[in-house]
Short mmCIF file of C-alpha atoms in Angstrom, two decimals:
data_model
loop_
_atom_site.label_atom_id
_atom_site.label_comp_id
_atom_site.label_asym_id
_atom_site.label_seq_id
_atom_site.Cartn_x
_atom_site.Cartn_y
_atom_site.Cartn_z
CA MET A 1 28.17 -22.01 31.58
CA ILE A 2 27.91 -22.88 28.02
CA VAL A 3 24.19 -21.25 27.94
CA SER A 4 25.75 -18.10 29.57
CA ALA A 5 28.66 -17.94 27.14
CA TRP A 6 26.16 -18.25 24.19
CA ARG A 7 23.73 -15.55 25.35
CA TYR A 8 26.55 -13.14 25.64
CA PHE A 9 28.00 -13.95 22.21
CA LEU A 10 24.38 -13.62 20.71
CA TYR A 11 23.97 -10.32 22.44
CA PHE A 12 27.26 -9.03 21.35
CA TYR A 13 26.68 -10.19 17.63
CA GLY A 14 23.40 -8.24 17.62
CA LEU A 15 25.08 -5.34 18.90
CA ILE A 16 27.86 -5.28 16.15
CA PHE A 17 26.32 -6.89 12.97
CA ASP A 18 22.66 -5.62 13.55
CA SER A 19 21.80 -3.80 10.34
CA LYS A 20 18.26 -2.80 10.98
CA PRO A 21 18.10 0.93 11.52
CA HIS A 22 16.81 2.31 14.75
CA CYS A 23 12.84 3.07 13.96
CA ASP A 24 11.09 5.83 16.24
CA ARG A 25 7.56 4.66 16.32
CA ASN A 26 6.41 7.78 18.01
CA ASP A 27 6.35 9.88 14.86
CA GLN A 28 2.78 9.05 14.02
CA LEU A 29 0.73 12.64 14.33
CA SER A 30 -2.93 12.42 15.87
CA ALA A 31 -5.43 13.20 13.45
CA SER A 32 -7.89 14.44 16.19
CA ARG A 33 -5.13 16.71 17.59
CA ILE A 34 -4.25 18.16 14.15
CA ASN A 35 -7.94 18.83 13.51
CA ARG A 36 -8.37 21.00 16.59
CA THR A 37 -5.22 23.09 16.61
CA GLU A 38 -2.28 22.35 14.00
CA PHE A 39 -3.95 21.13 10.86
CA PRO A 40 -5.72 24.35 9.68
CA LEU A 41 -2.42 26.52 10.19
CA GLN A 42 0.20 24.08 9.29
CA TYR A 43 -1.32 21.86 6.40
CA MET A 44 -3.69 24.00 4.60
CA GLY A 45 -2.54 25.12 1.19
CA SER A 46 -0.50 23.94 -1.74
CA TRP A 47 1.86 20.86 -1.58
CA TYR A 48 4.06 18.91 -3.74
CA PHE A 49 4.03 15.14 -3.97
CA LEU A 50 7.57 14.22 -4.13
CA ALA A 51 8.34 10.09 -3.66
CA ALA A 52 6.50 7.05 -2.59
CA ALA A 53 7.63 3.75 -1.12
CA ALA A 54 6.03 0.41 -0.82
CA GLU A 55 7.01 -3.36 -0.63
CA SER A 56 8.70 -4.65 -3.51
CA GLY A 57 6.73 -6.70 -6.07
CA THR A 58 3.16 -5.44 -4.79
CA GLY A 59 2.37 -2.76 -7.55
CA ALA A 60 1.48 -0.36 -4.95
CA LEU A 61 3.47 2.24 -6.81
CA ASP A 62 2.08 1.56 -10.37
CA ILE A 63 -0.47 4.27 -10.24
CA PHE A 64 2.54 6.69 -9.54
CA LYS A 65 4.85 5.72 -12.24
CA VAL A 66 3.11 7.49 -15.08
CA MET A 67 3.32 10.68 -13.01
CA ASP A 68 6.09 13.27 -13.80
CA ASN A 69 5.08 15.82 -10.81
CA GLY A 70 2.03 16.62 -8.86
CA GLN A 71 0.65 19.53 -6.99
CA PHE A 72 -1.87 19.46 -4.33
CA LEU A 73 -4.17 22.04 -2.50
CA VAL A 74 -5.67 21.03 0.84
CA ARG A 75 -8.79 23.05 2.02
CA GLU A 76 -11.16 22.59 4.79
CA ARG A 77 -14.82 21.82 3.84
CA ALA A 78 -17.76 23.56 5.45
CA GLU A 79 -18.33 20.44 7.38
CA THR A 80 -15.54 20.43 10.02
CA GLU A 81 -14.60 16.86 9.90
CA LYS A 82 -13.75 16.75 6.22
CA LEU A 83 -10.67 17.95 4.25
CA GLU A 84 -10.66 18.48 0.47
CA PHE A 85 -7.70 17.51 -1.40
CA ARG A 86 -7.63 18.73 -5.20
CA ALA A 87 -4.41 17.51 -7.31
CA SER A 88 -3.23 18.74 -10.67
CA ILE A 89 -0.98 15.82 -11.97
CA ARG A 90 1.33 15.96 -14.86
CA ILE A 91 1.62 12.76 -17.09
CA SER A 92 5.07 12.04 -17.99
CA LYS A 93 4.37 10.40 -21.34
CA ASP A 94 2.14 13.01 -23.02
CA GLY A 95 2.56 16.04 -20.92
CA SER A 96 -1.01 16.21 -19.89
CA CYS A 97 -2.41 17.52 -16.87
CA VAL A 98 -5.08 15.37 -15.00
CA PRO A 99 -7.14 16.61 -12.04
CA ARG A 100 -8.29 14.63 -9.04
CA LYS A 101 -10.19 15.44 -6.06
CA TRP A 102 -10.96 13.44 -3.02
CA ILE A 103 -12.32 14.23 0.70
CA TYR A 104 -10.54 13.07 3.85
CA LEU A 105 -12.70 12.25 6.84
CA LEU A 106 -11.15 13.29 10.19
CA THR A 107 -11.81 10.77 12.90
CA GLU A 108 -12.37 12.35 16.64
CA ASP A 109 -9.93 10.66 19.18
CA SER A 110 -8.15 8.70 16.45
CA THR A 111 -4.96 8.92 14.59
CA GLU A 112 -6.21 7.85 11.31
CA LEU A 113 -8.18 9.64 8.41
CA ARG A 114 -10.47 7.75 6.11
CA THR A 115 -11.17 8.51 2.53
CA GLU A 116 -14.65 9.33 1.77
CA GLY A 117 -15.97 6.60 -0.71
CA HIS A 118 -13.11 4.28 0.25
CA PRO A 119 -13.97 2.69 3.77
CA ASP A 120 -11.27 0.37 3.66
CA ARG A 121 -8.47 2.84 3.08
CA LEU A 122 -6.81 4.10 6.24
CA THR A 123 -4.28 7.17 5.89
CA GLU A 124 -2.10 7.90 8.91
CA LEU A 125 0.26 11.03 9.34
CA PHE A 126 3.93 11.03 10.49
CA SER A 127 6.09 13.86 11.33
CA CYS A 128 9.22 14.51 9.25
CA ARG A 129 12.54 16.09 10.16
CA CYS A 130 11.63 18.63 7.64
CA PRO A 131 9.48 21.26 8.91
CA GLU A 132 7.72 21.73 5.50
CA CYS A 133 7.06 17.96 4.87
CA VAL A 134 4.81 15.35 5.73
CA ILE A 135 4.75 11.56 5.37
CA LEU A 136 1.49 9.68 4.87
CA LYS A 137 0.86 6.01 5.08
CA GLU A 138 -1.95 4.64 3.11
CA SER A 139 -3.15 1.42 3.42
CA ASP A 140 -6.24 -0.78 2.34
CA ASN A 141 -7.06 -4.45 1.78
CA ALA A 142 -4.64 -4.59 -1.30
CA THR A 143 -1.97 -1.92 -0.72
CA SER A 144 0.34 -0.27 1.82
CA ARG A 145 2.51 2.69 0.86
CA LEU A 146 4.27 5.71 2.21
CA LEU A 147 3.94 8.93 0.56
CA LEU A 148 6.13 12.25 0.82
CA TYR A 149 4.65 15.54 0.48
CA ALA A 150 6.64 18.85 0.59
CA ARG A 151 5.75 22.63 0.35
CA SER A 152 8.57 22.99 -2.25
CA THR A 153 9.78 20.92 -4.99
CA GLN A 154 13.36 21.28 -3.68
CA LEU A 155 14.01 18.99 -1.28
CA ASP A 156 16.99 19.07 1.39
CA GLU A 157 19.00 15.72 1.16
CA ASP A 158 18.41 15.36 4.85
CA CYS A 159 14.50 15.13 4.38
CA MET A 160 14.69 12.55 1.60
CA ASN A 161 17.05 10.58 3.96
CA ASN A 162 14.25 10.65 6.49
CA PHE A 163 11.80 9.63 4.14
CA LEU A 164 14.06 6.56 2.97
CA HIS A 165 14.72 5.70 6.80
CA LYS A 166 11.11 5.69 7.33
CA SER A 167 10.46 3.36 4.22
CA THR A 168 13.30 1.19 5.53
CA CYS A 169 11.54 0.85 9.02
CA GLU A 170 8.35 -0.03 7.36
CA ASP A 171 10.08 -2.59 5.13
CA TYR A 172 9.30 -0.80 2.10
CA ARG A 173 12.02 -1.58 -0.35
CA GLU A 174 10.46 -0.12 -3.60
CA ILE A 175 11.34 3.61 -3.70
CA LEU A 176 9.88 6.00 -6.52
CA GLN A 177 10.82 9.73 -6.80
CA LEU A 178 8.96 11.60 -9.19
CA PRO A 179 10.92 13.06 -12.01
CA ARG A 180 9.68 16.95 -12.00
CA SER A 181 11.36 17.45 -15.04
CA LEU A 182 7.89 18.98 -16.80
CA GLU A 183 6.23 22.30 -15.95
CA LYS A 184 3.65 22.02 -13.36
CA CYS A 185 0.04 21.89 -14.06
CA PRO A 186 -1.99 24.92 -13.27
CA GLN A 187 -3.82 24.52 -9.87
CA ASP A 188 -7.43 25.06 -9.78
CA GLU A 189 -8.57 27.17 -6.75
#
């Protein structure tokens, strides 16, 4: 009798006081599916890097703290299993523009992307409530973080709330939103 009463107490306590949000684990996109159908149409072109999240105290966001804004161009490579990312990053301190370029390798029948030259780096794509946004989760031996990209620098509050919710579900408490106070750098075509 005591055991049954204790179980009911714990069950109702959990219902009332559980502060952990409901986390949907079905929001991961399949890289192989995107590669064949959606990716060329939906994700090619210009994107803006708006926010990042990581575990507190890990330093996973330090690389982004110098940024004011970042614009990215996604293009298909001649090789069908490769995507080229070009970045134009505006640095907060001196306003300089820093170009970056890297290649993502699409893996058939997998939900992951690999970065050329970084075999330990895994990138997963997640859907977002915003039709013009995407969330990436980057992880390697040393870091793990979420990155929010959008087609526009003006982001709806619901979109940011969706990103914050996903961050909480991943147990990422350190959030960084780029200030976007300086003019965007010119994008190399």
